[in-house]
């Protein structure tokens, strides 16, 4: 595998044209995550509507992987209920731990399956995970999820 | 014997050398530092030859492999004492590990602009810190310094004539004022194995942080941090077949979490601005700068070697040798053992004095016969004073020693006695 | 070329390996850590195989030889910077060296029972400590900590758009309130070589202690402590062909003499009682515990290797390579050099950003082509902020690099530009 | 060379029967020296009489080498003038730095030449030097010698 195949078209597309980027109006939880090795930053905000659907805002700066990952995540999880969001996060984590050998479930992860190749590069895994870590932390802060619930 | 010493010796090239006038080297100074098997040297060299790079930082393949080597070493050494990798901090030696622990108290107690110190680490006048009268200087002087800087008071458990801790006093020495109990697991001078669990439980009863100096136990027996009941535990790589320049501090996660940084700089930060910084979570918080990567890898190879022998067999082997040595020493006129003279709850370090002959002179005769031992106060000067001796001779055996080694040592002692007419 | 790179490469087995898809390893990350020649590994292994023992303590032949190896290494490394052995302290890395210096101030300023602190090291409110805006975190965070604990104020010299220190302000920034001036000799992120002599002279004019972080200069050019005019100077072994786990702090004798202990324990004491201790003279005062003996020996072997090449030739070789790289980078559209873009008073570390492509993505392409560089803030985050970039890509060459290496790197940058359409 | 030859008969004799051991009445300078590696201790006291002759007192505890060295030194230097004492000290220092190869001058060093074999054992050199270091320090403290005069 070479580098070009790690940068799947979907990743580049989300990097160049981030979906739903921006903050939301009345966030119930917010988390700012930094990758101290390279300075990548992502802020994720969450709010739950009355039907228990998740709404997301985000901002950030950094490499293609962290920023595309934020965009893919925001698009995917928007409108999810808590359980589905959590399932997606767990599936993403598992995929990133797979060293690139996983066959991720597109039904759960949608476009996020494109990140499977990133798992081959330990230094980039943190980049891909950054928005998902922010999502979890924001959910904990909003009270929607309890700490340690993983 | 539970260990095939001849086979083990093949892995230690230094033991083939001769010293002085073509004498076979009899190395009985492993309590000071152990020798290293070839595979430890090879593990270090292999690291440099194949993947040396800055860990945790680079985004290239070498850096990935170096990081993996370093973190795998951490995992292996943590597992060696029944812990998980996130609980293990690498330092340069046990002395730094103990200072890291001690500075957590000083740094929490000295005013700091950003001061929201964890109250468990704040000490001051009226508080006490408890050690024992058999501490290595490394677990004594740092606490003297904490006391001098914070106004806390140092107390200690005494040692009886047989080299055992005086525990009658326990509840008086460790009381409600006590904030730290830091004790040696196995004394490097007396050989005594202390009832650490009891001391840690008493520490926790009064709300103190419990710390164990495990320099002389982890290399010699199976040690499990959970069985010990400590909050923090320090030991060195070089005494357990590993390279010089690597030490370990294990900590209970919530305890490490409460400790402020000690050495600061790169790799231990979260964000840095010109006028302030925030810090990473443990263990990184305590590992500023380029770490001792090759040394961690080497220490892990040392641990692997010991695991292959089996720590219970290592302990049993030393127990047998120690029994042999104690029996013969006890039978020698003019020789007095400093420390437990029976082979019970003690390790393989045996200190003794010879009537009428200073330890330095005893050591000289041993050296002349090819025997490497240590003479002096063994960095436990107050313990020497307790026994009214300026210095002792200490022989300490390990996996590569056998009874023949002990015999050579005893013969040399006799030669010294003959020579000095003692 | 002043250095026969092909011949040098034969001594570095790691350079024969391939990375990723069978690419030749092009190691351009020596500012992070250098590779090690075989003779450094061999010097370490030789030490373990022949005379490993506790130094300064044992009275046997091995201990004598180990002590001799350790002290000879000290002498060689001291001579490497024009100093004498008694002026050189061994630490685990430059970060510890700088912390040792910083804690001398904290520990002198915090009340201490035995308090007769040297006034040169006592700082408090109203006093200032001066660094620069291009410090490595290792020479920034420790001073932030000193300020937080003592009430002193941190000031810094700014950096101009070309990556040079703003010196117009010099006499205002370093003034009568200044007690410490601690500056990097050569910036690890910008490559800038700073006029350290000027800064040290100004420090002394106002009665401040002058400290130099020489991590990136000692490995790359002839450095003489007396020419620099510093009071203390810190650097690392692993960036100058030596092993991981060894750092150096050089100090003027009267300055070291005034510094209180940092890490305490065995081997740094004069006498120890249960309730107090007195301390040895420098350098021992600062070397508590079992030292990094094999690493000191290895670092000395690294210094010997460099001396054989000749530090002037090393510097000239790097200067030529840097000139080559700068010229080509300047000619590349979309590439911006962060730091001095002319090859004057600068070293071989070259940082740059590529328009529209994050450094992490640039690094990924370099890695894919076999090129090891570092991407990120290079432990100089405030410097990145100064230039308004979150991260840079940095290539840094050393004695085993040639222009072909630079060419591979530049091709990879072009490939990244093509791929990202930047 | 073996250990028995390091322990010259003179050394053993001084160790077993120290000469002139004890403190003096009106010391003008005193120095207590410790070898921190082994705990050997020596105290040396000095006084100069009107004719400029040195009088010495000493005490100590430690190994045969350090204690015999103190005894040999005290016997040798008693009654010396300052210059002669200093010459003896310098000669002794040089002998101890010789790695055992020196042919020390018995006219200057007297019995102290017996210590030449000790110079072969780095760990014992400190022992032999301890009383001589104390002597120098005591002389400095008494004002008879200036600091740094060596
Ligand atoms: C300029 C500078 N200062 C300090 C350091 C810290 O050195 P070390 O990581 O060896 O402690 C480095 C290297 O990382 C450096 O480049
Ligand atoms: C009981 C004990 N504690 C602490 C130490 C200090 O260990 P190190 O010298 O490796 O820092 C030692 C060994 O010297 C020891 O035996």
PDB file of N, CA, C and O in Angstrom, chain C residues 273-321:
ATOM      1  N   UNK C 273      23.075  11.628  58.064  1.00  0.00           N
ATOM      2  CA  UNK C 273      22.492  11.204  59.337  1.00  0.00           C
ATOM      3  C   UNK C 273      20.998  11.042  59.087  1.00  0.00           C
ATOM      4  O   UNK C 273      20.498  11.456  58.041  1.00  0.00           O
ATOM      5  N   UNK C 274      20.299  10.439  60.056  1.00  0.00           N
ATOM      6  CA  UNK C 274      18.863  10.272  59.826  1.00  0.00           C
ATOM      7  C   UNK C 274      18.177  11.613  59.597  1.00  0.00           C
ATOM      8  O   UNK C 274      17.259  11.715  58.801  1.00  0.00           O
ATOM      9  N   UNK C 275      18.630  12.642  60.281  1.00  0.00           N
ATOM     10  CA  UNK C 275      17.873  13.891  60.207  1.00  0.00           C
ATOM     11  C   UNK C 275      18.494  14.977  59.342  1.00  0.00           C
ATOM     12  O   UNK C 275      17.891  16.027  59.159  1.00  0.00           O
ATOM     13  N   UNK C 276      19.697  14.754  58.862  1.00  0.00           N
ATOM     14  CA  UNK C 276      20.240  15.750  57.933  1.00  0.00           C
ATOM     15  C   UNK C 276      21.425  15.168  57.178  1.00  0.00           C
ATOM     16  O   UNK C 276      21.984  14.130  57.567  1.00  0.00           O
ATOM     17  N   UNK C 277      21.806  15.844  56.126  1.00  0.00           N
ATOM     18  CA  UNK C 277      22.920  15.395  55.287  1.00  0.00           C
ATOM     19  C   UNK C 277      23.714  16.596  54.813  1.00  0.00           C
ATOM     20  O   UNK C 277      23.211  17.712  54.805  1.00  0.00           O
ATOM     21  N   UNK C 278      24.953  16.349  54.422  1.00  0.00           N
ATOM     22  CA  UNK C 278      25.730  17.378  53.736  1.00  0.00           C
ATOM     23  C   UNK C 278      26.164  16.797  52.398  1.00  0.00           C
ATOM     24  O   UNK C 278      26.166  15.574  52.220  1.00  0.00           O
ATOM     25  N   UNK C 279      26.526  17.683  51.482  1.00  0.00           N
ATOM     26  CA  UNK C 279      26.646  17.251  50.105  1.00  0.00           C
ATOM     27  C   UNK C 279      28.055  17.382  49.540  1.00  0.00           C
ATOM     28  O   UNK C 279      28.828  18.227  49.966  1.00  0.00           O
ATOM     29  N   UNK C 280      28.343  16.567  48.562  1.00  0.00           N
ATOM     30  CA  UNK C 280      29.637  16.560  47.901  1.00  0.00           C
ATOM     31  C   UNK C 280      29.796  17.797  47.022  1.00  0.00           C
ATOM     32  O   UNK C 280      28.828  18.515  46.743  1.00  0.00           O
ATOM     33  N   UNK C 281      31.010  18.018  46.592  1.00  0.00           N
ATOM     34  CA  UNK C 281      31.291  19.115  45.668  1.00  0.00           C
ATOM     35  C   UNK C 281      30.811  18.726  44.267  1.00  0.00           C
ATOM     36  O   UNK C 281      30.631  17.541  43.969  1.00  0.00           O
ATOM     37  N   UNK C 282      30.585  19.712  43.383  1.00  0.00           N
ATOM     38  CA  UNK C 282      30.291  19.399  41.982  1.00  0.00           C
ATOM     39  C   UNK C 282      31.471  18.676  41.344  1.00  0.00           C
ATOM     40  O   UNK C 282      32.605  18.891  41.794  1.00  0.00           O
ATOM     41  N   UNK C 283      31.305  17.858  40.330  1.00  0.00           N
ATOM     42  CA  UNK C 283      30.032  17.524  39.688  1.00  0.00           C
ATOM     43  C   UNK C 283      29.227  16.469  40.418  1.00  0.00           C
ATOM     44  O   UNK C 283      28.044  16.312  40.156  1.00  0.00           O
ATOM     45  N   UNK C 284      29.871  15.765  41.389  1.00  0.00           N
ATOM     46  CA  UNK C 284      29.159  14.682  42.080  1.00  0.00           C
ATOM     47  C   UNK C 284      27.852  15.125  42.728  1.00  0.00           C
ATOM     48  O   UNK C 284      26.890  14.365  42.775  1.00  0.00           O
ATOM     49  N   UNK C 285      27.842  16.345  43.246  1.00  0.00           N
ATOM     50  CA  UNK C 285      26.644  16.824  43.937  1.00  0.00           C
ATOM     51  C   UNK C 285      25.383  16.662  43.084  1.00  0.00           C
ATOM     52  O   UNK C 285      24.274  16.561  43.604  1.00  0.00           O
ATOM     53  N   UNK C 286      25.597  16.671  41.778  1.00  0.00           N
ATOM     54  CA  UNK C 286      24.445  16.649  40.871  1.00  0.00           C
ATOM     55  C   UNK C 286      24.237  15.297  40.200  1.00  0.00           C
ATOM     56  O   UNK C 286      23.478  15.184  39.250  1.00  0.00           O
ATOM     57  N   UNK C 287      24.946  14.287  40.691  1.00  0.00           N
ATOM     58  CA  UNK C 287      24.845  12.963  40.058  1.00  0.00           C
ATOM     59  C   UNK C 287      24.422  11.915  41.073  1.00  0.00           C
ATOM     60  O   UNK C 287      25.167  10.997  41.411  1.00  0.00           O
ATOM     61  N   UNK C 288      23.198  12.036  41.540  1.00  0.00           N
ATOM     62  CA  UNK C 288      22.695  11.097  42.540  1.00  0.00           C
ATOM     63  C   UNK C 288      22.360   9.763  41.892  1.00  0.00           C
ATOM     64  O   UNK C 288      21.836   9.718  40.788  1.00  0.00           O
ATOM     65  N   UNK C 289      22.669   8.693  42.611  1.00  0.00           N
ATOM     66  CA  UNK C 289      22.279   7.363  42.137  1.00  0.00           C
ATOM     67  C   UNK C 289      23.279   6.778  41.170  1.00  0.00           C
ATOM     68  O   UNK C 289      24.299   7.388  40.838  1.00  0.00           O
ATOM     69  N   UNK C 290      22.988   5.564  40.751  1.00  0.00           N
ATOM     70  CA  UNK C 290      23.865   4.890  39.802  1.00  0.00           C
ATOM     71  C   UNK C 290      23.826   5.644  38.483  1.00  0.00           C
ATOM     72  O   UNK C 290      22.762   5.821  37.902  1.00  0.00           O
ATOM     73  N   UNK C 291      24.977   6.109  38.019  1.00  0.00           N
ATOM     74  CA  UNK C 291      24.964   6.957  36.825  1.00  0.00           C
ATOM     75  C   UNK C 291      24.824   6.163  35.523  1.00  0.00           C
ATOM     76  O   UNK C 291      24.822   4.929  35.520  1.00  0.00           O
ATOM     77  N   UNK C 292      24.754   6.903  34.442  1.00  0.00           N
ATOM     78  CA  UNK C 292      24.568   6.342  33.112  1.00  0.00           C
ATOM     79  C   UNK C 292      25.960   6.015  32.567  1.00  0.00           C
ATOM     80  O   UNK C 292      26.448   6.652  31.643  1.00  0.00           O
ATOM     81  N   UNK C 293      26.583   5.013  33.138  1.00  0.00           N
ATOM     82  CA  UNK C 293      27.988   4.769  32.827  1.00  0.00           C
ATOM     83  C   UNK C 293      28.197   4.366  31.369  1.00  0.00           C
ATOM     84  O   UNK C 293      28.980   4.986  30.638  1.00  0.00           O
ATOM     85  N   UNK C 294      27.472   3.330  30.955  1.00  0.00           N
ATOM     86  CA  UNK C 294      27.669   2.866  29.577  1.00  0.00           C
ATOM     87  C   UNK C 294      27.326   3.976  28.589  1.00  0.00           C
ATOM     88  O   UNK C 294      27.957   4.100  27.537  1.00  0.00           O
ATOM     89  N   UNK C 295      26.337   4.771  28.935  1.00  0.00           N
ATOM     90  CA  UNK C 295      25.920   5.840  28.024  1.00  0.00           C
ATOM     91  C   UNK C 295      26.981   6.941  27.957  1.00  0.00           C
ATOM     92  O   UNK C 295      27.192   7.542  26.903  1.00  0.00           O
ATOM     93  N   UNK C 296      27.619   7.224  29.068  1.00  0.00           N
ATOM     94  CA  UNK C 296      28.702   8.207  29.046  1.00  0.00           C
ATOM     95  C   UNK C 296      29.835   7.695  28.156  1.00  0.00           C
ATOM     96  O   UNK C 296      30.381   8.439  27.326  1.00  0.00           O
ATOM     97  N   UNK C 297      30.149   6.416  28.326  1.00  0.00           N
ATOM     98  CA  UNK C 297      31.190   5.809  27.494  1.00  0.00           C
ATOM     99  C   UNK C 297      30.804   5.883  26.014  1.00  0.00           C
ATOM    100  O   UNK C 297      31.623   6.235  25.156  1.00  0.00           O
ATOM    101  N   UNK C 298      29.557   5.586  25.709  1.00  0.00           N
ATOM    102  CA  UNK C 298      29.083   5.655  24.322  1.00  0.00           C
ATOM    103  C   UNK C 298      29.128   7.076  23.777  1.00  0.00           C
ATOM    104  O   UNK C 298      29.535   7.306  22.632  1.00  0.00           O
ATOM    105  N   UNK C 299      28.714   8.037  24.594  1.00  0.00           N
ATOM    106  CA  UNK C 299      28.728   9.430  24.139  1.00  0.00           C
ATOM    107  C   UNK C 299      30.163   9.888  23.863  1.00  0.00           C
ATOM    108  O   UNK C 299      30.415  10.629  22.899  1.00  0.00           O
ATOM    109  N   UNK C 300      31.090   9.440  24.698  1.00  0.00           N
ATOM    110  CA  UNK C 300      32.495   9.795  24.475  1.00  0.00           C
ATOM    111  C   UNK C 300      32.989   9.190  23.163  1.00  0.00           C
ATOM    112  O   UNK C 300      33.749   9.828  22.418  1.00  0.00           O
ATOM    113  N   UNK C 301      32.541   7.980  22.854  1.00  0.00           N
ATOM    114  CA  UNK C 301      32.920   7.364  21.580  1.00  0.00           C
ATOM    115  C   UNK C 301      32.338   8.160  20.411  1.00  0.00           C
ATOM    116  O   UNK C 301      32.984   8.316  19.370  1.00  0.00           O
ATOM    117  N   UNK C 302      31.138   8.676  20.591  1.00  0.00           N
ATOM    118  CA  UNK C 302      30.538   9.530  19.565  1.00  0.00           C
ATOM    119  C   UNK C 302      31.352  10.795  19.363  1.00  0.00           C
ATOM    120  O   UNK C 302      31.608  11.228  18.227  1.00  0.00           O
ATOM    121  N   UNK C 303      31.770  11.395  20.471  1.00  0.00           N
ATOM    122  CA  UNK C 303      32.590  12.612  20.385  1.00  0.00           C
ATOM    123  C   UNK C 303      33.918  12.310  19.688  1.00  0.00           C
ATOM    124  O   UNK C 303      34.399  13.104  18.878  1.00  0.00           O
ATOM    125  N   UNK C 304      34.477  11.136  20.006  1.00  0.00           N
ATOM    126  CA  UNK C 304      35.749  10.761  19.374  1.00  0.00           C
ATOM    127  C   UNK C 304      35.567  10.625  17.863  1.00  0.00           C
ATOM    128  O   UNK C 304      36.425  11.051  17.076  1.00  0.00           O
ATOM    129  N   UNK C 305      34.445  10.054  17.463  1.00  0.00           N
ATOM    130  CA  UNK C 305      34.161   9.905  16.030  1.00  0.00           C
ATOM    131  C   UNK C 305      34.098  11.281  15.357  1.00  0.00           C
ATOM    132  O   UNK C 305      34.696  11.508  14.301  1.00  0.00           O
ATOM    133  N   UNK C 306      33.395  12.184  15.989  1.00  0.00           N
ATOM    134  CA  UNK C 306      33.262  13.537  15.429  1.00  0.00           C
ATOM    135  C   UNK C 306      34.612  14.248  15.377  1.00  0.00           C
ATOM    136  O   UNK C 306      34.930  14.937  14.406  1.00  0.00           O
ATOM    137  N   UNK C 307      35.390  14.065  16.425  1.00  0.00           N
ATOM    138  CA  UNK C 307      36.711  14.704  16.447  1.00  0.00           C
ATOM    139  C   UNK C 307      37.593  14.186  15.313  1.00  0.00           C
ATOM    140  O   UNK C 307      38.385  14.927  14.744  1.00  0.00           O
ATOM    141  N   UNK C 308      37.433  12.919  15.027  1.00  0.00           N
ATOM    142  CA  UNK C 308      38.238  12.342  13.949  1.00  0.00           C
ATOM    143  C   UNK C 308      37.845  12.954  12.606  1.00  0.00           C
ATOM    144  O   UNK C 308      38.702  13.232  11.768  1.00  0.00           O
ATOM    145  N   UNK C 309      36.538  13.150  12.420  1.00  0.00           N
ATOM    146  CA  UNK C 309      36.106  13.836  11.192  1.00  0.00           C
ATOM    147  C   UNK C 309      36.594  15.283  11.214  1.00  0.00           C
ATOM    148  O   UNK C 309      36.924  15.847  10.177  1.00  0.00           O
ATOM    149  N   UNK C 310      36.607  15.863  12.390  1.00  0.00           N
ATOM    150  CA  UNK C 310      36.977  17.277  12.529  1.00  0.00           C
ATOM    151  C   UNK C 310      35.729  18.140  12.545  1.00  0.00           C
ATOM    152  O   UNK C 310      34.976  18.155  11.571  1.00  0.00           O
ATOM    153  N   UNK C 311      35.513  18.848  13.621  1.00  0.00           N
ATOM    154  CA  UNK C 311      34.268  19.611  13.740  1.00  0.00           C
ATOM    155  C   UNK C 311      34.171  20.716  12.700  1.00  0.00           C
ATOM    156  O   UNK C 311      33.064  21.102  12.299  1.00  0.00           O
ATOM    157  N   UNK C 312      35.290  21.236  12.250  1.00  0.00           N
ATOM    158  CA  UNK C 312      35.203  22.273  11.229  1.00  0.00           C
ATOM    159  C   UNK C 312      34.726  21.687   9.907  1.00  0.00           C
ATOM    160  O   UNK C 312      33.942  22.304   9.177  1.00  0.00           O
ATOM    161  N   UNK C 313      35.192  20.462   9.620  1.00  0.00           N
ATOM    162  CA  UNK C 313      34.722  19.805   8.404  1.00  0.00           C
ATOM    163  C   UNK C 313      33.256  19.410   8.510  1.00  0.00           C
ATOM    164  O   UNK C 313      32.498  19.491   7.539  1.00  0.00           O
ATOM    165  N   UNK C 314      32.855  18.981   9.706  1.00  0.00           N
ATOM    166  CA  UNK C 314      31.441  18.668   9.922  1.00  0.00           C
ATOM    167  C   UNK C 314      30.600  19.906   9.618  1.00  0.00           C
ATOM    168  O   UNK C 314      29.610  19.857   8.887  1.00  0.00           O
ATOM    169  N   UNK C 315      31.010  21.025  10.176  1.00  0.00           N
ATOM    170  CA  UNK C 315      30.257  22.264   9.993  1.00  0.00           C
ATOM    171  C   UNK C 315      30.241  22.679   8.523  1.00  0.00           C
ATOM    172  O   UNK C 315      29.194  23.079   7.981  1.00  0.00           O
ATOM    173  N   UNK C 316      31.389  22.551   7.866  1.00  0.00           N
ATOM    174  CA  UNK C 316      31.469  22.952   6.466  1.00  0.00           C
ATOM    175  C   UNK C 316      30.593  22.048   5.592  1.00  0.00           C
ATOM    176  O   UNK C 316      29.879  22.532   4.701  1.00  0.00           O
ATOM    177  N   UNK C 317      30.628  20.763   5.874  1.00  0.00           N
ATOM    178  CA  UNK C 317      29.790  19.810   5.138  1.00  0.00           C
ATOM    179  C   UNK C 317      28.312  20.181   5.266  1.00  0.00           C
ATOM    180  O   UNK C 317      27.578  20.255   4.269  1.00  0.00           O
ATOM    181  N   UNK C 318      27.892  20.442   6.483  1.00  0.00           N
ATOM    182  CA  UNK C 318      26.487  20.781   6.703  1.00  0.00           C
ATOM    183  C   UNK C 318      26.142  22.116   6.052  1.00  0.00           C
ATOM    184  O   UNK C 318      25.043  22.310   5.528  1.00  0.00           O
ATOM    185  N   UNK C 319      27.098  23.027   6.115  1.00  0.00           N
ATOM    186  CA  UNK C 319      26.876  24.346   5.519  1.00  0.00           C
ATOM    187  C   UNK C 319      26.622  24.216   4.015  1.00  0.00           C
ATOM    188  O   UNK C 319      25.705  24.839   3.459  1.00  0.00           O
ATOM    189  N   UNK C 320      27.411  23.362   3.388  1.00  0.00           N
ATOM    190  CA  UNK C 320      27.235  23.160   1.940  1.00  0.00           C
ATOM    191  C   UNK C 320      25.881  22.534   1.624  1.00  0.00           C
ATOM    192  O   UNK C 320      25.162  22.965   0.725  1.00  0.00           O
ATOM    193  N   UNK C 321      25.547  21.503   2.389  1.00  0.00           N
ATOM    194  CA  UNK C 321      24.260  20.839   2.174  1.00  0.00           C
ATOM    195  C   UNK C 321      23.092  21.788   2.412  1.00  0.00           C
ATOM    196  O   UNK C 321      22.104  21.789   1.675  1.00  0.00           O
TER     197      UNK C 321
END
